[in-house]
């Protein structure tokens, strides 16, 4: 904030985070380079990588989610596409039903639904976090399936947590998995879903 | 706004709407009576019914949506539960893909996702508009199926319109119906969906 700040590490880290937050929100994840973030923060790209790792790692730091969804989704990838529907729902519930994690995740979720926050979800979280999972699962028509999975998960999060619609809000995890896994599985792997979608 | 206003019809109408808006938002649709709205507005219940019709009609006036979804969903009820999945998606797209209607609907949708607006959706729109459709369709486990239908529709609206996630945002209506109708149909009529849900 102050102009005459020291170039010490904490200030530099904060400045890089601020620059990344602004550029990701303005231009999205894809169109924002680590170089442009570094330039705006007045530091070298190498320093950005040193502090934060990859561009995706930096994006996760900007989102400030309390756990890294990429790490949580690793077992889903290992288990393979044919069980990914249930795996994704189970992973999601594991985070959102944890009383320590729900509030911070809900805050992030609210912020990306607000005008201006949408790009962080659409060309941010989905591209940096969820798309690589679908690529690693080797599903076809990645972008279409990504959009359908996103819509299902967004609906579940909105209905169960944001709006707390009963009886879904109080439904035991195992029943939520039974209910939503078939929807996600169809959207992830059913050839019929893309039948009409031509060149997607 | 002014204290010394005339008791003329336009003022009274506006006062009833204001009272209804406050009470529905504070206590939800179910717990708010026409009598309590009339009392707050300083008028007789009969006058509220005279101006607005039923409590559900008054609620629709509060929401200020440009078309009445109850009217739009009538053909879905007439066609019956076995085709309601496709019918609901088709009705939804008919409204949201109309360039004149999308902006006002999006404004209502944003407002109910905000803190404080949630009750208007959860214990308002769903109870006054969508639940009667499921009751008329004679589906079992109405509240569970209502919650699942709501989550699917909320996800579709959020992904396609609010966040404009491609290729879903540009997908032709007929393909959106093909993609989502089976999900809604399963949630509306499949006995398997409620197998684990006991007394719902």
Coordinates of C-alpha atoms in Angstrom, one line a residue:
Chain A
X1 CA 0.0 0.0 0.0
X2 CA 2.6 2.5 1.0
X3 CA 4.9 3.7 -1.8
X4 CA 8.1 3.7 0.2
X5 CA 8.0 0.0 1.2
X6 CA 11.0 -2.1 1.7
X7 CA 11.8 -4.7 -1.0
X8 CA 11.9 -7.4 1.7
X9 CA 10.4 -10.8 1.0
X10 CA 7.0 -10.5 2.7
X11 CA 6.3 -7.3 0.7
X12 CA 7.4 -8.8 -2.5
X13 CA 5.3 -11.9 -2.0
X14 CA 2.3 -9.7 -1.2
X15 CA 2.9 -7.5 -4.2
X16 CA 3.1 -10.5 -6.6
X17 CA -0.1 -11.9 -5.1
X18 CA -1.8 -8.5 -5.6
X19 CA -0.6 -8.3 -9.2
X20 CA -1.7 -11.8 -9.9
X21 CA -5.1 -11.2 -8.4
X22 CA -5.7 -8.2 -10.6
X23 CA -4.5 -9.7 -13.8
X24 CA -6.2 -13.1 -13.4
X25 CA -9.5 -11.3 -12.6
X26 CA -9.1 -8.9 -15.5
X27 CA -7.8 -11.2 -18.3
X28 CA -8.5 -14.7 -17.0
X29 CA -6.0 -17.5 -16.3
X30 CA -5.1 -18.4 -19.8
X31 CA -4.3 -14.9 -21.1
X32 CA -2.2 -14.0 -18.0
X33 CA 1.5 -14.8 -18.1
X34 CA 3.8 -15.2 -15.1
X35 CA 5.9 -12.6 -16.9
X36 CA 3.1 -10.0 -16.9
X37 CA 2.5 -10.6 -13.2
X38 CA 6.2 -10.2 -12.5
X39 CA 6.4 -7.0 -14.5
X40 CA 3.4 -5.5 -12.8
X41 CA 4.9 -6.4 -9.4
X42 CA 8.3 -5.0 -10.4
X43 CA 10.1 -8.3 -9.9
X44 CA 11.7 -11.0 -12.0
X45 CA 9.7 -14.0 -13.3
X46 CA 12.2 -16.3 -11.7
X47 CA 11.4 -14.8 -8.3
X48 CA 7.6 -15.4 -8.9
X49 CA 8.4 -19.1 -9.6
X50 CA 10.7 -19.2 -6.6
X51 CA 8.0 -18.0 -4.3
X52 CA 4.9 -19.7 -5.8
X53 CA 5.9 -22.5 -8.1
X54 CA 4.0 -22.8 -11.4
X55 CA 1.3 -20.4 -12.8
X56 CA -1.3 -22.9 -11.5
X57 CA 0.3 -22.9 -8.0
X58 CA 0.2 -19.1 -8.0
X59 CA -3.5 -19.1 -9.1
X60 CA -4.3 -21.4 -6.1
X61 CA -2.5 -18.9 -3.8
X62 CA -4.7 -16.1 -5.3
X63 CA -7.9 -18.2 -4.7
X64 CA -6.7 -18.7 -1.1
X65 CA -8.6 -22.0 -0.7
X66 CA -7.6 -23.8 2.4
X67 CA -6.7 -27.1 0.7
X68 CA -5.3 -27.7 -2.8
X69 CA -8.1 -29.4 -4.8
X70 CA -5.5 -30.7 -7.3
X71 CA -3.9 -32.8 -4.5
X72 CA -7.3 -34.0 -3.3
X73 CA -8.3 -35.1 -6.8
X74 CA -5.1 -37.2 -7.4
X75 CA -6.7 -40.5 -6.2
X76 CA -9.6 -39.9 -8.6
X77 CA -7.2 -39.7 -11.5
X78 CA -5.3 -42.8 -10.3
X79 CA -8.6 -44.7 -10.1
X80 CA -9.5 -43.9 -13.7
X81 CA -12.3 -42.4 -15.7
X82 CA -14.8 -45.3 -15.1
X83 CA -15.1 -44.5 -11.4
X84 CA -14.5 -40.7 -11.6
X85 CA -18.1 -39.7 -11.2
X86 CA -18.3 -41.1 -7.7
X87 CA -14.7 -40.1 -7.0
X88 CA -15.4 -36.4 -7.8
X89 CA -18.6 -36.2 -5.7
X90 CA -16.9 -38.0 -2.8
X91 CA -13.9 -35.6 -2.9
X92 CA -16.1 -32.6 -3.1
X93 CA -18.2 -33.7 -0.1
X94 CA -15.0 -34.5 1.9
X95 CA -14.0 -30.9 1.7
X96 CA -17.4 -29.2 1.9
X97 CA -18.7 -31.3 4.8
X98 CA -15.6 -30.5 6.9
X99 CA -16.8 -27.8 9.3
X100 CA -13.4 -26.1 9.3
X101 CA -13.3 -25.9 5.5
X102 CA -16.9 -25.2 4.6
X103 CA -16.9 -21.5 5.5
X104 CA -13.7 -20.6 3.6
X105 CA -14.8 -22.6 0.6
X106 CA -18.3 -20.9 0.7
X107 CA -16.6 -17.5 0.8
X108 CA -14.6 -18.4 -2.3
X109 CA -17.7 -19.8 -4.0
X110 CA -19.7 -16.6 -3.3
X111 CA -16.9 -14.4 -4.6
X112 CA -16.7 -16.2 -8.0
X113 CA -20.5 -16.0 -8.4
X114 CA -20.4 -12.2 -8.1
X115 CA -20.0 -10.0 -11.2
X116 CA -16.3 -9.7 -11.9
X117 CA -15.5 -12.9 -10.0
X118 CA -16.9 -15.1 -12.8
X119 CA -13.6 -15.1 -14.8
X120 CA -11.7 -16.6 -11.8
X121 CA -14.0 -19.6 -12.0
X122 CA -14.6 -19.9 -15.8
X123 CA -11.1 -19.1 -17.0
X124 CA -9.3 -19.9 -13.8
X125 CA -10.4 -22.6 -11.5
X126 CA -11.9 -24.7 -14.3
X127 CA -8.8 -24.3 -16.5
X128 CA -6.1 -24.6 -13.9
X129 CA -7.6 -27.2 -11.6
X130 CA -10.5 -29.3 -13.1
X131 CA -9.5 -29.4 -16.8
X132 CA -6.2 -31.1 -16.1
X133 CA -8.1 -33.8 -14.1
X134 CA -10.2 -34.6 -17.2
X135 CA -7.2 -34.6 -19.4
X136 CA -5.4 -37.0 -17.1
X137 CA -8.5 -39.2 -17.1
X138 CA -8.2 -39.3 -20.9
X139 CA -11.9 -38.5 -21.6
X140 CA -12.8 -37.3 -25.0
X141 CA -14.5 -33.9 -25.8
X142 CA -12.7 -32.4 -22.7
X143 CA -14.2 -28.9 -22.9
X144 CA -17.8 -30.1 -23.3
X145 CA -17.5 -32.6 -20.5
X146 CA -15.8 -30.0 -18.3
X147 CA -18.7 -27.6 -18.8
X148 CA -21.3 -30.4 -18.0
X149 CA -19.4 -31.5 -14.9
X150 CA -19.0 -27.9 -13.8
X151 CA -22.8 -27.3 -14.1
X152 CA -23.6 -30.4 -12.1
X153 CA -21.1 -29.5 -9.3
X154 CA -22.2 -25.9 -9.3
X155 CA -25.8 -26.9 -8.9
X156 CA -25.0 -29.4 -6.1
X157 CA -22.9 -26.8 -4.2
X158 CA -25.5 -24.1 -4.7
X159 CA -28.5 -26.3 -3.6
X160 CA -26.8 -28.2 -0.8
X161 CA -24.6 -25.5 0.8
X162 CA -25.3 -22.0 -0.5
X163 CA -29.1 -22.2 -0.4
X164 CA -29.4 -25.3 2.0
X165 CA -32.4 -26.7 0.2
X166 CA -33.8 -29.6 2.2
X167 CA -33.7 -32.6 2.3
X168 CA -30.6 -32.3 0.1
X169 CA -28.8 -30.1 2.6
X170 CA -29.0 -32.8 5.3
X171 CA -28.7 -35.8 3.1
X172 CA -25.9 -38.2 4.3
X173 CA -22.8 -38.2 2.1
X174 CA -23.2 -41.7 0.9
X175 CA -26.7 -40.9 -0.5
X176 CA -25.4 -37.8 -2.2
X177 CA -22.7 -39.8 -3.9
X178 CA -25.3 -42.4 -5.0
X179 CA -27.6 -39.7 -6.3
X180 CA -25.0 -37.6 -8.2
X181 CA -22.3 -40.1 -9.2
X182 CA -24.4 -41.4 -12.1
X183 CA -25.0 -37.9 -13.5
X184 CA -21.3 -37.0 -13.4
X185 CA -20.3 -40.4 -14.8
X186 CA -22.7 -40.0 -17.8
X187 CA -21.3 -36.5 -18.4
X188 CA -17.7 -37.7 -18.1
X189 CA -17.8 -40.9 -20.2
X190 CA -21.1 -41.6 -21.9
X191 CA -20.6 -41.3 -25.7
X192 CA -24.3 -40.3 -26.1
X193 CA -23.7 -37.0 -24.4
X194 CA -21.6 -35.8 -27.2
X195 CA -23.5 -37.4 -30.0
X196 CA -25.1 -34.2 -31.2
X197 CA -22.1 -32.0 -30.5
X198 CA -20.2 -32.4 -33.8
X199 CA -16.7 -31.0 -33.6
X200 CA -16.5 -30.2 -29.8
Chain B
X1 CA -41.9 7.1 1.3
X2 CA -43.5 10.3 2.5
X3 CA -45.6 10.0 5.6
X4 CA -48.5 12.1 4.4
X5 CA -49.2 10.3 1.2
X6 CA -52.7 9.8 -0.1
X7 CA -54.4 6.4 0.4
X8 CA -55.0 6.2 -3.4
X9 CA -54.7 2.9 -5.2
X10 CA -51.1 3.3 -6.6
X11 CA -49.7 4.1 -3.2
X12 CA -51.6 1.2 -1.5
X13 CA -50.4 -1.2 -4.2
X14 CA -46.8 -0.1 -3.7
X15 CA -47.1 -0.3 0.0
X16 CA -48.5 -3.8 -0.1
X17 CA -45.7 -4.9 -2.4
X18 CA -43.1 -3.3 -0.1
X19 CA -44.5 -5.1 2.9
X20 CA -44.7 -8.4 1.1
X21 CA -41.1 -8.0 -0.1
X22 CA -39.8 -7.4 3.4
X23 CA -41.8 -10.2 5.1
X24 CA -41.2 -12.8 2.4
X25 CA -37.4 -12.0 2.6
X26 CA -37.4 -12.1 6.4
X27 CA -39.6 -15.1 7.1
X28 CA -39.9 -17.0 3.8
X29 CA -43.0 -17.7 1.8
X30 CA -44.5 -20.4 4.0
X31 CA -44.4 -18.5 7.2
X32 CA -45.7 -15.2 5.8
X33 CA -49.5 -14.8 5.7
X34 CA -51.5 -12.4 3.5
X35 CA -52.9 -11.1 6.7
X36 CA -49.5 -10.2 8.1
X37 CA -48.6 -8.4 4.8
X38 CA -51.9 -6.5 4.9
X39 CA -51.4 -5.6 8.6
X40 CA -47.9 -4.2 7.9
X41 CA -49.2 -2.2 4.9
X42 CA -52.1 -0.9 7.0
X43 CA -54.8 -2.3 4.7
X44 CA -57.4 -5.1 4.8
X45 CA -56.5 -8.6 3.6
X46 CA -59.4 -8.5 1.1
X47 CA -57.8 -5.5 -0.6
X48 CA -54.5 -7.4 -1.0
X49 CA -56.4 -10.3 -2.6
X50 CA -58.3 -7.8 -4.7
X51 CA -55.1 -6.2 -6.0
X52 CA -52.8 -9.3 -6.3
X53 CA -54.9 -12.5 -6.2
X54 CA -53.5 -15.4 -4.2
X55 CA -50.4 -15.3 -2.0
X56 CA -48.5 -17.1 -4.8
X57 CA -49.6 -14.3 -7.2
X58 CA -48.4 -11.7 -4.8
X59 CA -45.1 -13.5 -4.5
X60 CA -44.7 -13.5 -8.2
X61 CA -45.4 -9.7 -8.2
X62 CA -42.6 -9.3 -5.5
X63 CA -40.2 -11.3 -7.6
X64 CA -41.0 -9.0 -10.6
X65 CA -40.2 -11.7 -13.2
X66 CA -41.3 -10.6 -16.6
X67 CA -43.3 -13.7 -17.3
X68 CA -45.2 -16.1 -15.0
X69 CA -43.3 -19.4 -14.8
X70 CA -46.5 -21.1 -13.5
X71 CA -48.3 -20.3 -16.7
X72 CA -45.3 -21.4 -18.8
X73 CA -45.1 -24.7 -17.0
X74 CA -48.8 -25.6 -17.5
X75 CA -48.1 -27.6 -20.7
X76 CA -45.5 -29.6 -18.9
X77 CA -48.1 -30.7 -16.3
X78 CA -50.6 -31.5 -19.0
X79 CA -48.0 -33.7 -20.8
X80 CA -47.4 -35.7 -17.6
X81 CA -44.5 -36.9 -15.4
X82 CA -42.9 -39.2 -18.0
X83 CA -41.9 -36.4 -20.3
X84 CA -41.5 -33.7 -17.7
X85 CA -37.7 -33.8 -17.7
X86 CA -37.5 -32.6 -21.3
X87 CA -40.5 -30.3 -20.8
X88 CA -38.9 -28.4 -17.9
X89 CA -35.6 -27.9 -19.8
X90 CA -37.4 -26.8 -22.9
X91 CA -39.5 -24.3 -20.9
X92 CA -36.5 -23.0 -19.1
X93 CA -34.5 -22.4 -22.3
X94 CA -37.5 -20.8 -24.0
X95 CA -37.4 -18.1 -21.4
X96 CA -33.6 -17.7 -20.8
X97 CA -32.7 -17.7 -24.5
X98 CA -35.2 -14.9 -25.2
X99 CA -33.0 -11.8 -25.5
X100 CA -35.7 -9.6 -24.0
X101 CA -36.2 -11.9 -21.0
X102 CA -32.7 -13.0 -20.2
X103 CA -31.5 -9.8 -18.6
X104 CA -34.4 -9.4 -16.1
X105 CA -34.3 -13.1 -15.2
X106 CA -30.5 -12.9 -14.7
X107 CA -31.1 -10.0 -12.4
X108 CA -33.6 -12.0 -10.3
X109 CA -31.3 -15.0 -10.3
X110 CA -28.3 -12.9 -9.1
X111 CA -30.4 -11.4 -6.3
X112 CA -31.5 -14.7 -4.9
X113 CA -27.9 -16.0 -4.8
X114 CA -26.9 -13.1 -2.6
X115 CA -26.9 -13.4 1.1
X116 CA -30.4 -12.6 2.3
X117 CA -31.9 -13.4 -1.1
X118 CA -31.6 -17.1 -0.6
X119 CA -34.9 -17.4 1.3
X120 CA -36.8 -16.0 -1.7
X121 CA -35.6 -18.9 -3.7
X122 CA -35.5 -21.7 -1.1
X123 CA -38.7 -20.8 0.7
X124 CA -40.3 -18.8 -2.0
X125 CA -39.9 -19.6 -5.7
X126 CA -39.4 -23.3 -5.1
X127 CA -42.4 -23.6 -2.8
X128 CA -44.8 -21.2 -4.6
X129 CA -43.9 -22.1 -8.2
X130 CA -42.0 -25.3 -8.7
X131 CA -43.4 -27.5 -5.9
X132 CA -47.0 -27.3 -7.2
X133 CA -45.7 -28.5 -10.6
X134 CA -44.3 -31.6 -9.0
X135 CA -47.4 -32.1 -7.0
X136 CA -49.6 -31.8 -10.1
X137 CA -47.2 -34.3 -11.9
X138 CA -48.0 -36.7 -9.0
X139 CA -44.4 -37.7 -8.4
X140 CA -43.5 -39.3 -5.1
X141 CA -41.0 -37.9 -2.6
X142 CA -41.9 -34.4 -3.7
X143 CA -39.4 -32.5 -1.5
X144 CA -36.4 -34.7 -2.3
X145 CA -37.2 -34.6 -6.1
X146 CA -37.8 -30.8 -5.9
X147 CA -34.3 -30.3 -4.3
X148 CA -32.6 -32.5 -7.0
X149 CA -34.5 -30.8 -9.8
X150 CA -33.5 -27.4 -8.3
X151 CA -29.9 -28.3 -8.1
X152 CA -29.8 -29.4 -11.7
X153 CA -31.6 -26.3 -13.0
X154 CA -29.5 -24.0 -10.8
X155 CA -26.3 -25.6 -12.1
X156 CA -27.5 -25.3 -15.7
X157 CA -28.4 -21.6 -15.3
X158 CA -25.2 -20.8 -13.5
X159 CA -22.9 -22.6 -16.0
X160 CA -24.8 -21.5 -19.2
X161 CA -25.9 -18.0 -18.4
X162 CA -24.3 -16.6 -15.3
X163 CA -20.8 -17.8 -16.0
X164 CA -21.2 -18.5 -19.7
X165 CA -18.9 -21.6 -19.7
X166 CA -18.3 -22.8 -23.2
X167 CA -19.2 -24.8 -25.2
X168 CA -22.4 -25.0 -22.9
X169 CA -23.1 -21.3 -23.2
X170 CA -23.4 -21.5 -27.0
X171 CA -24.9 -25.0 -27.3
X172 CA -28.1 -25.1 -29.4
X173 CA -31.3 -25.5 -27.4
X174 CA -32.1 -28.9 -28.8
X175 CA -28.7 -30.3 -27.6
X176 CA -29.1 -28.8 -24.1
X177 CA -32.5 -30.5 -23.9
X178 CA -31.0 -33.9 -25.1
X179 CA -28.2 -33.5 -22.5
X180 CA -30.1 -32.4 -19.4
X181 CA -33.6 -34.0 -19.9
X182 CA -32.3 -37.5 -18.9
X183 CA -30.8 -36.0 -15.7
X184 CA -34.1 -34.3 -14.7
X185 CA -36.2 -37.2 -15.8
X186 CA -34.2 -39.5 -13.5
X187 CA -34.5 -37.1 -10.6
X188 CA -38.2 -36.7 -11.2
X189 CA -39.4 -40.3 -11.7
X190 CA -36.6 -42.9 -11.2
X191 CA -37.4 -45.0 -8.1
X192 CA -33.7 -45.7 -7.6
X193 CA -33.1 -42.0 -6.7
X194 CA -35.0 -42.3 -3.5
X195 CA -34.0 -45.9 -2.6
X196 CA -31.7 -44.8 0.2
X197 CA -33.7 -41.9 1.4
X198 CA -36.1 -43.6 3.8
X199 CA -39.1 -41.5 4.8
X200 CA -38.5 -38.6 2.5

